[in-house]
Short mmCIF file of C-alpha atoms in Angstrom, two decimals:
data_model
loop_
_atom_site.label_atom_id
_atom_site.label_comp_id
_atom_site.label_asym_id
_atom_site.label_seq_id
_atom_site.Cartn_x
_atom_site.Cartn_y
_atom_site.Cartn_z
CA MET A 262 87.13 101.07 128.14
CA LEU A 263 86.85 101.29 124.35
CA LYS A 264 84.01 103.83 124.57
CA THR A 265 86.07 105.90 126.98
CA ILE A 266 88.99 105.93 124.59
CA LEU A 267 86.75 106.87 121.65
CA ARG A 268 85.23 109.76 123.62
CA MET A 269 88.69 110.95 124.60
CA ARG A 270 89.84 110.73 121.00
CA ALA A 271 86.89 112.84 119.87
CA ARG A 272 87.74 115.50 122.44
CA VAL A 273 91.38 115.35 121.41
CA LEU A 274 90.55 115.86 117.73
CA ALA A 275 88.34 118.83 118.53
CA ALA A 276 91.02 120.37 120.71
CA LEU A 277 93.63 119.66 118.07
CA ALA A 278 91.64 121.56 115.45
CA LEU A 279 91.45 124.59 117.73
CA ALA A 280 95.12 124.28 118.59
CA LEU A 281 96.10 124.22 114.94
CA LEU A 282 94.21 127.40 114.23
CA ALA A 283 95.90 129.11 117.14
CA GLY A 284 99.29 127.61 116.40
CA ALA A 285 99.33 128.77 112.80
CA ALA A 286 100.05 132.31 113.93
CA GLN A 287 102.70 131.27 116.43
CA ALA A 288 106.04 130.96 114.74
CA ALA A 289 108.32 130.66 117.74
CA LEU A 290 108.51 127.43 119.70
CA PRO A 291 110.04 127.45 123.18
CA ILE A 292 112.29 124.39 122.91
CA GLN A 293 113.70 123.11 126.19
CA HIS A 294 116.87 121.05 125.93
CA TRP A 295 118.87 118.99 128.38
CA THR A 296 120.94 115.82 128.64
CA ALA A 297 119.53 112.83 130.51
CA SER A 298 121.66 110.94 133.02
CA SER A 299 121.99 108.19 130.39
CA GLY A 300 123.66 110.63 127.99
CA ALA A 301 120.66 111.00 125.67
CA ARG A 302 119.96 114.50 124.40
CA VAL A 303 116.39 115.62 125.06
CA TYR A 304 114.30 118.25 123.23
CA PHE A 305 110.92 119.19 124.68
CA VAL A 306 108.10 121.58 123.81
CA ARG A 307 105.26 121.92 126.27
CA ALA A 308 101.86 122.14 124.55
CA ASP A 309 98.90 121.99 126.89
CA ALA A 310 96.08 122.53 124.38
CA ILE A 311 95.29 118.84 124.02
CA PRO A 312 95.82 115.95 126.47
CA MET A 313 98.29 114.19 124.23
CA LEU A 314 102.01 113.52 124.02
CA ASP A 315 103.99 112.89 120.85
CA LEU A 316 107.51 111.63 121.31
CA SER A 317 110.29 109.98 119.38
CA VAL A 318 113.58 108.36 120.29
CA GLU A 319 116.07 108.38 117.45
CA PHE A 320 119.49 106.79 117.29
CA ASP A 321 122.61 107.12 115.20
CA ALA A 322 121.62 103.78 113.73
CA GLY A 323 120.82 104.39 110.07
CA GLY A 324 121.52 102.30 107.02
CA ARG A 325 124.96 103.81 106.53
CA TYR A 326 126.13 101.32 109.18
CA ASP A 327 124.80 98.30 107.28
CA PRO A 328 127.66 95.81 106.83
CA ALA A 329 128.72 95.04 103.27
CA GLY A 330 126.48 92.36 101.82
CA LYS A 331 123.76 92.93 104.42
CA THR A 332 122.16 96.16 103.26
CA GLY A 333 118.79 96.43 104.94
CA LEU A 334 120.01 95.39 108.40
CA ALA A 335 119.26 98.77 109.99
CA SER A 336 115.71 98.77 108.60
CA LEU A 337 115.03 95.17 109.57
CA THR A 338 116.37 95.70 113.08
CA ASN A 339 114.07 98.69 113.52
CA ALA A 340 111.05 96.86 112.08
CA MET A 341 111.61 93.93 114.47
CA LEU A 342 111.79 95.98 117.68
CA ALA A 343 108.09 95.55 118.44
CA ARG A 344 107.87 91.90 117.35
CA GLY A 345 108.69 90.58 120.80
CA THR A 346 110.48 91.44 124.04
CA ASP A 347 112.58 89.61 126.60
CA GLY A 348 112.56 90.27 130.33
CA ASP A 349 110.78 88.94 133.39
CA ARG A 350 107.61 88.39 131.38
CA PRO A 351 108.36 88.12 127.66
CA MET A 352 105.78 89.50 125.25
CA GLY A 353 104.97 88.54 121.67
CA GLU A 354 104.03 90.92 118.87
CA ALA A 355 100.28 90.29 119.30
CA GLU A 356 100.34 91.20 122.98
CA ILE A 357 102.44 94.31 122.33
CA ALA A 358 100.05 95.51 119.63
CA GLU A 359 97.00 94.73 121.77
CA ARG A 360 98.36 96.62 124.78
CA PHE A 361 99.12 99.74 122.73
CA ALA A 362 95.67 99.56 121.12
CA ARG A 363 93.90 99.06 124.46
CA ILE A 364 95.16 102.40 125.75
CA GLY A 365 94.66 104.19 122.43
CA ALA A 366 98.39 104.72 121.82
CA GLN A 367 99.99 104.70 118.39
CA ARG A 368 103.52 103.41 117.89
CA GLY A 369 105.65 103.98 114.80
CA GLY A 370 109.23 103.88 113.65
CA GLY A 371 111.60 103.54 110.76
CA ALA A 372 115.17 103.82 109.55
CA GLY A 373 116.86 106.05 106.98
CA ASP A 374 120.44 106.50 105.86
CA ASP A 375 121.46 108.50 108.94
CA ARG A 376 119.08 107.70 111.77
CA ALA A 377 116.60 105.13 113.01
CA GLY A 378 114.10 105.23 115.82
CA VAL A 379 110.61 104.88 117.21
CA SER A 380 107.71 107.24 117.79
CA LEU A 381 104.73 107.24 120.12
CA ARG A 382 101.47 109.17 120.32
CA THR A 383 99.66 108.68 123.59
CA LEU A 384 97.05 110.28 125.79
CA THR A 385 98.49 111.97 128.86
CA GLY A 386 96.20 110.46 131.47
CA LYS A 387 98.41 108.84 134.10
CA ALA A 388 97.39 105.26 133.31
CA GLU A 389 97.76 105.63 129.54
CA LEU A 390 101.02 107.59 129.78
CA ASP A 391 102.64 105.19 132.24
CA GLU A 392 101.76 102.08 130.28
CA SER A 393 102.65 103.42 126.84
CA VAL A 394 106.03 104.75 127.96
CA SER A 395 106.76 101.54 129.85
CA LEU A 396 105.91 99.46 126.77
CA LEU A 397 108.07 101.60 124.51
CA ALA A 398 110.98 101.40 126.95
CA ARG A 399 110.81 97.59 126.92
CA ILE A 400 110.69 97.49 123.13
CA LEU A 401 113.75 99.71 122.89
CA ALA A 402 115.83 98.04 125.57
CA ALA A 403 114.95 94.36 125.28
CA PRO A 404 113.73 93.28 121.85
CA SER A 405 113.78 89.49 121.46
CA PHE A 406 113.92 89.34 117.64
CA PRO A 407 112.04 86.02 117.47
CA GLU A 408 113.44 83.82 114.71
CA ALA A 409 110.09 82.73 113.27
CA VAL A 410 108.83 86.29 112.98
CA LEU A 411 112.14 87.42 111.51
CA GLU A 412 111.87 84.76 108.81
CA ARG A 413 108.35 85.92 107.98
CA GLU A 414 109.40 89.56 107.75
CA ARG A 415 112.50 88.66 105.74
CA GLN A 416 110.45 86.75 103.17
CA ARG A 417 107.81 89.48 103.03
CA TRP A 418 110.49 92.08 102.32
CA ILE A 419 112.17 89.92 99.69
CA LEU A 420 108.85 89.55 97.85
CA SER A 421 108.30 93.30 98.09
CA ILE A 422 111.76 93.99 96.66
CA ARG A 423 111.12 91.48 93.85
CA GLU A 424 107.84 93.16 92.92
CA ALA A 425 109.21 96.72 93.20
CA GLY A 426 112.20 95.78 91.09
CA THR A 427 110.01 95.64 87.98
CA LYS A 428 108.78 99.21 88.40
CA PRO A 429 110.61 101.93 86.45
CA GLU A 430 110.57 104.37 89.35
CA THR A 431 112.28 101.83 91.60
CA ILE A 432 114.88 100.98 88.97
CA ALA A 433 115.55 104.68 88.42
CA ARG A 434 115.94 105.38 92.14
CA ARG A 435 118.37 102.50 92.62
CA SER A 436 120.47 103.48 89.62
CA PHE A 437 120.47 107.13 90.68
CA GLY A 438 121.86 106.25 94.10
CA GLU A 439 124.55 104.07 92.54
CA LEU A 440 125.67 106.80 90.13
CA LEU A 441 125.71 109.50 92.79
CA TYR A 442 127.40 107.61 95.60
CA GLY A 443 129.18 104.58 94.11
CA ASP A 444 130.31 102.31 96.95
CA HIS A 445 129.43 104.81 99.66
CA PRO A 446 126.65 103.49 101.98
CA TYR A 447 124.33 106.30 100.82
CA GLY A 448 124.24 104.61 97.41
CA ARG A 449 123.20 101.17 98.63
CA GLU A 450 119.69 99.77 98.71
CA ALA A 451 118.45 96.51 100.13
CA ALA A 452 118.28 93.71 97.60
CA GLU A 453 116.93 90.18 97.74
CA ALA A 454 120.39 88.71 98.38
CA THR A 455 121.38 91.22 101.07
CA VAL A 456 118.12 90.76 102.99
CA ALA A 457 118.37 86.97 102.69
CA ALA A 458 121.88 87.16 104.20
CA ILE A 459 120.69 88.89 107.39
CA ALA A 460 120.55 86.53 110.37
CA ARG A 461 119.04 86.99 113.83
CA GLU A 462 122.48 87.44 115.40
CA ASP A 463 123.05 90.38 113.03
CA LEU A 464 119.99 92.12 114.48
CA VAL A 465 121.08 91.38 118.03
CA ARG A 466 124.54 92.78 117.34
CA PHE A 467 123.26 95.86 115.48
CA HIS A 468 120.85 96.70 118.30
CA ARG A 469 123.53 96.20 120.96
CA ASP A 470 126.06 98.35 119.09
CA HIS A 471 123.85 101.19 117.83
CA TYR A 472 120.76 101.62 120.05
CA ASP A 473 122.65 103.22 122.92
CA ALA A 474 121.66 106.24 124.97
CA ARG A 475 124.83 108.21 124.32
CA ARG A 476 123.82 108.67 120.69
CA ALA A 477 120.07 108.89 121.27
CA VAL A 478 117.85 111.94 120.77
CA VAL A 479 114.55 112.07 122.64
CA ALA A 480 112.05 114.59 121.25
CA MET A 481 108.75 115.36 122.94
CA ILE A 482 105.82 117.72 122.50
CA GLY A 483 102.68 117.53 124.53
CA ALA A 484 100.64 118.31 127.62
CA ILE A 485 103.15 117.28 130.24
CA THR A 486 105.38 119.19 132.63
CA ARG A 487 109.14 119.50 132.40
CA GLU A 488 109.41 117.16 135.37
CA GLN A 489 107.29 114.55 133.60
CA ALA A 490 109.36 114.97 130.45
CA GLU A 491 112.58 114.42 132.39
CA ALA A 492 111.16 111.28 134.00
CA ILE A 493 110.00 109.92 130.63
CA ALA A 494 113.39 110.52 129.01
CA GLU A 495 115.07 108.72 131.89
CA ARG A 496 112.61 105.84 131.68
CA LEU A 497 113.09 105.41 127.93
CA THR A 498 116.87 105.46 127.93
CA LYS A 499 118.12 104.07 131.25
CA ASP A 500 118.11 100.39 130.18
CA LEU A 501 119.47 100.81 126.66
CA PRO A 502 122.54 98.80 125.66
CA ALA A 503 126.03 100.21 126.16
CA GLY A 504 126.77 100.63 122.46
CA ALA A 505 130.08 100.21 120.66
CA ASP A 506 132.62 102.31 118.83
CA ARG A 507 131.45 103.13 115.30
CA PRO A 508 133.30 102.10 112.18
CA GLY A 509 134.77 104.93 110.17
CA LEU A 510 132.73 105.77 107.10
CA PRO A 511 134.07 106.94 103.74
CA LYS A 512 133.56 110.52 102.67
CA VAL A 513 131.07 111.30 99.93
CA ARG A 514 132.95 112.07 96.73
CA ARG A 515 131.72 114.74 94.34
CA LEU A 516 131.07 113.80 90.73
CA GLY A 517 133.93 115.05 88.59
CA GLU A 518 132.05 114.79 85.30
CA ALA A 519 128.64 114.06 83.84
CA VAL A 520 127.53 110.43 83.84
CA GLU A 521 124.42 108.96 82.25
CA ARG A 522 122.75 105.58 82.45
CA ARG A 523 119.97 104.53 80.07
CA ILE A 524 117.88 101.49 80.93
CA ALA A 525 115.29 100.18 78.48
CA HIS A 526 111.88 99.45 80.03
CA PRO A 527 108.47 98.63 78.49
CA ALA A 528 106.74 101.45 80.41
CA SER A 529 105.10 104.05 78.15
CA GLN A 530 107.01 106.88 79.80
CA SER A 531 110.63 107.52 80.61
CA HIS A 532 111.39 108.09 84.29
CA ILE A 533 114.21 110.60 84.57
CA LEU A 534 116.35 111.58 87.56
CA ILE A 535 119.17 114.13 87.35
CA GLY A 536 121.41 115.31 90.17
CA ALA A 537 124.54 115.09 92.27
CA PRO A 538 125.67 115.06 95.91
CA ALA A 539 125.26 118.63 97.18
CA ILE A 540 125.23 119.75 100.83
CA GLU A 541 125.18 118.33 104.33
CA ARG A 542 122.68 119.32 107.05
CA GLY A 543 123.72 122.60 108.68
CA HIS A 544 125.63 123.83 105.60
CA PRO A 545 125.87 127.65 105.47
CA ASP A 546 124.50 127.65 101.90
CA PHE A 547 121.32 125.83 102.88
CA PHE A 548 118.95 128.79 102.95
CA PRO A 549 120.16 130.39 99.68
CA LEU A 550 119.88 126.99 97.99
CA PHE A 551 116.50 126.30 99.56
CA VAL A 552 115.04 129.64 98.49
CA GLY A 553 116.68 129.49 95.06
CA ASN A 554 115.39 125.99 94.48
CA TYR A 555 111.86 127.21 95.12
CA VAL A 556 112.28 129.31 91.97
CA LEU A 557 114.02 126.54 90.03
CA GLY A 558 111.85 123.51 90.71
CA GLY A 559 110.60 123.48 94.29
CA GLY A 560 107.73 125.90 93.87
CA GLY A 561 105.41 123.62 91.93
CA PHE A 562 103.25 125.51 89.44
CA VAL A 563 105.34 128.69 89.78
CA SER A 564 108.76 127.14 89.27
CA ARG A 565 110.93 127.65 86.19
CA LEU A 566 111.22 123.97 85.42
CA TYR A 567 107.42 123.62 85.48
CA SER A 568 107.04 126.64 83.23
CA GLU A 569 109.61 125.46 80.68
CA VAL A 570 108.90 121.72 80.68
CA ARG A 571 105.17 121.56 81.36
CA GLU A 572 103.51 124.86 80.45
CA LYS A 573 105.49 125.94 77.39
CA ARG A 574 106.17 122.51 75.85
CA GLY A 575 103.81 120.01 77.46
CA LEU A 576 106.62 117.52 77.99
CA ALA A 577 105.56 116.27 81.43
CA TYR A 578 102.73 116.44 83.91
CA SER A 579 105.12 117.36 86.68
CA VAL A 580 108.77 118.24 87.15
CA TYR A 581 110.47 119.10 90.41
CA SER A 582 113.79 119.67 92.15
CA TYR A 583 114.92 119.54 95.76
CA PHE A 584 117.91 119.33 98.10
CA SER A 585 118.11 116.54 100.70
CA PRO A 586 120.87 117.45 103.20
CA GLN A 587 122.17 114.58 105.33
CA LEU A 588 125.12 114.08 107.72
CA GLN A 589 127.26 113.96 104.61
CA PRO A 590 126.30 115.70 101.36
CA GLY A 591 122.84 114.55 100.36
CA PRO A 592 121.54 114.69 96.82
CA PHE A 593 120.30 117.57 94.72
CA THR A 594 117.62 115.95 92.56
CA ILE A 595 115.57 116.91 89.52
CA GLY A 596 112.83 114.45 88.58
CA LEU A 597 110.23 114.10 85.84
CA GLN A 598 108.40 111.59 83.64
CA THR A 599 107.85 112.08 79.94
CA GLN A 600 106.74 110.12 76.89
CA LYS A 601 109.58 107.98 75.57
CA ALA A 602 109.65 109.78 72.25
CA GLN A 603 110.11 113.10 74.06
CA THR A 604 112.95 111.96 76.30
CA GLY A 605 115.70 113.73 74.40
CA GLU A 606 113.80 117.01 74.16
CA ALA A 607 112.81 116.94 77.83
CA LEU A 608 116.39 116.33 78.91
CA LYS A 609 117.58 119.19 76.72
CA VAL A 610 115.04 121.61 78.18
CA VAL A 611 115.77 120.60 81.78
CA ARG A 612 119.52 120.93 81.32
CA GLU A 613 119.27 124.29 79.58
CA THR A 614 116.92 125.60 82.28
CA LEU A 615 119.27 124.48 85.04
CA GLU A 616 122.36 125.87 83.31
CA ARG A 617 120.70 129.24 82.81
CA PHE A 618 119.53 129.34 86.42
CA VAL A 619 122.98 128.48 87.80
CA ARG A 620 124.55 131.07 85.50
CA GLU A 621 122.09 133.91 86.06
CA GLY A 622 120.15 133.07 89.22
CA PRO A 623 116.57 134.15 89.80
CA THR A 624 115.17 137.56 88.97
CA GLU A 625 114.35 140.08 91.70
CA LYS A 626 110.66 139.40 91.14
CA GLU A 627 111.08 135.62 91.31
CA LEU A 628 113.17 135.83 94.48
CA ALA A 629 110.69 138.14 96.21
CA ALA A 630 107.77 135.88 95.29
CA ALA A 631 109.64 132.79 96.50
CA LYS A 632 110.44 134.37 99.86
CA ASP A 633 106.86 135.60 100.29
CA ASN A 634 105.48 132.14 99.56
CA LEU A 635 107.93 130.37 101.86
CA VAL A 636 107.49 132.81 104.73
CA GLY A 637 103.71 132.83 104.29
CA GLY A 638 103.60 129.06 104.29
CA PHE A 639 105.87 128.60 107.31
CA ALA A 640 102.95 128.06 109.68
CA LEU A 641 101.98 124.98 107.70
CA ARG A 642 105.37 123.46 108.52
CA ILE A 643 104.55 123.42 112.23
CA ASP A 644 100.76 123.20 112.19
CA SER A 645 100.57 119.84 113.95
CA ASN A 646 102.33 118.19 116.85
CA ARG A 647 103.55 115.51 114.45
CA LYS A 648 105.31 118.09 112.27
CA ILE A 649 106.78 119.83 115.30
CA LEU A 650 108.03 116.50 116.61
CA ASP A 651 109.74 115.79 113.29
CA ASN A 652 111.43 119.20 113.46
CA LEU A 653 112.55 118.64 117.06
CA ALA A 654 114.05 115.28 116.14
CA MET A 655 115.84 116.80 113.15
CA ILE A 656 117.19 119.72 115.21
CA GLY A 657 118.39 117.31 117.87
CA PHE A 658 119.95 114.69 115.62
CA TYR A 659 121.76 117.15 113.36
CA ARG A 660 122.62 119.48 116.27
CA LEU A 661 120.99 122.51 114.71
CA PRO A 662 120.54 125.61 116.91
CA LEU A 663 117.55 125.67 119.26
CA ASP A 664 116.27 128.83 117.57
CA TYR A 665 116.33 127.16 114.15
CA LEU A 666 112.54 127.35 113.75
CA GLU A 667 112.29 130.74 115.45
CA ARG A 668 114.76 132.27 112.97
CA TRP A 669 113.59 130.30 109.95
CA THR A 670 111.48 133.05 108.37
CA ASP A 671 114.14 135.71 109.08
CA ARG A 672 116.79 133.62 107.38
CA VAL A 673 114.57 133.02 104.36
CA SER A 674 113.74 136.72 104.14
CA ALA A 675 117.42 137.69 104.31
CA VAL A 676 118.46 135.64 101.25
CA THR A 677 119.77 137.82 98.41
CA LEU A 678 120.18 137.29 94.67
CA GLU A 679 123.95 137.19 95.07
CA GLN A 680 123.73 134.55 97.77
CA VAL A 681 121.55 132.33 95.57
CA ARG A 682 123.87 132.68 92.59
CA ASP A 683 126.98 132.05 94.70
CA ALA A 684 125.47 129.09 96.52
CA PHE A 685 124.33 127.38 93.30
CA ALA A 686 127.69 128.06 91.64
CA ARG A 687 129.48 126.42 94.58
CA ASN A 688 127.22 123.42 95.00
CA VAL A 689 125.55 122.56 91.65
CA ASP A 690 127.74 121.99 88.59
CA PRO A 691 125.53 121.42 85.52
CA ALA A 692 128.50 119.83 83.78
CA ALA A 693 128.95 117.19 86.47
CA LEU A 694 125.52 115.68 87.04
CA ALA A 695 124.33 112.09 87.01
CA THR A 696 121.39 111.28 84.74
CA VAL A 697 119.28 108.14 84.86
CA VAL A 698 116.65 107.38 82.23
CA VAL A 699 114.47 104.30 82.65
CA GLY A 700 112.18 103.73 79.68
CA ASP A 701 113.89 104.99 76.55
CA GLY A 702 117.09 102.97 76.59
CA GLU A 703 118.68 104.59 73.58
CA PRO A 704 121.47 107.03 74.44
CA GLY A 705 120.82 110.46 73.03
CA PRO A 706 122.89 113.58 72.41
CA ARG A 707 123.56 115.77 75.39
#
């Protein structure tokens, strides 16, 4: 059996390589969409080049629903899904892992602020497909959350948090979230005390309330027919819990003024994060901001921040910026590391570069180069089934149009200088940014 799986994997990898070469030139993806009888929304792309199926099932079950004092519940619930199942013949985590491995299937999952879910990569032979989908359906619908395993995972996570809490990058990230979002769930991170407070009944309740089909998105790409895809979506969602009404969540509040937090740390370099809540997913300014940010700090070696901070002054090995849209306004972030003694100068250069960019925008030449690079690199964004699956899940969860990927290059190409300037002026206020410095703890002049 093992040799058979290895031979099939080798054929799959060879076919995948050929498919990637062919797929690089194919921008448009024919996305099929329907609603399962359970209420789950389904997004499917048929791809027959390799005998493989990639799928994910994502739920409106992210960390923003963590109860106060139990931050980390969404992540722990997701991590425990495959640690045991109930039903006619209960399974433990070892048996679940062995059964997936025996048929060559790979299971994954995770939770973020907005969404949580599971993923599966499986061969499409009838035996492998049937068993892998059946296993995943049981994990989703009937996790047992065994107490002993939960205690092990809880302690493992607490130790990980304790260790990470000494690292300057972790301290900076936590402080950045707190400054940007205050008490909003987007600003919370799991801590030793909040993880220790999570009990098994919390996981049972969170799963029952949030892993329901009505708010589920099933994404699939692979060598199966539409009829098979419909049957798989039904199988994965028909036994899910009923779910519950969701608590109302506070709105993200914009920063009204600049705030700065300095934290002394023995690290040789200062870790710096600068930013503010910016836009939500689907915002009309997304493409002007996305293209403009390529010029500002998203384009790596060709970005303005890299030129000013790294090339001209040698203040950092790398400096970057990006937008992270979420259901509510996600952060605009600039990040860099610099020697402690250079912290003040680096901050001054970054702030001046940002202020000038927001005031003047990119040049015609910079904008044209950014659009050429982004359009030319689009194929790399969908050059594997895994990447396409991630895009399908994002389109489904955030209810983006089905032609989102098909029109992506056109929308990038259509961005104008005026649109970039207007979008940055509306969404990035250089006078109202949060700054976190971990390393050099001495406050400096702005």
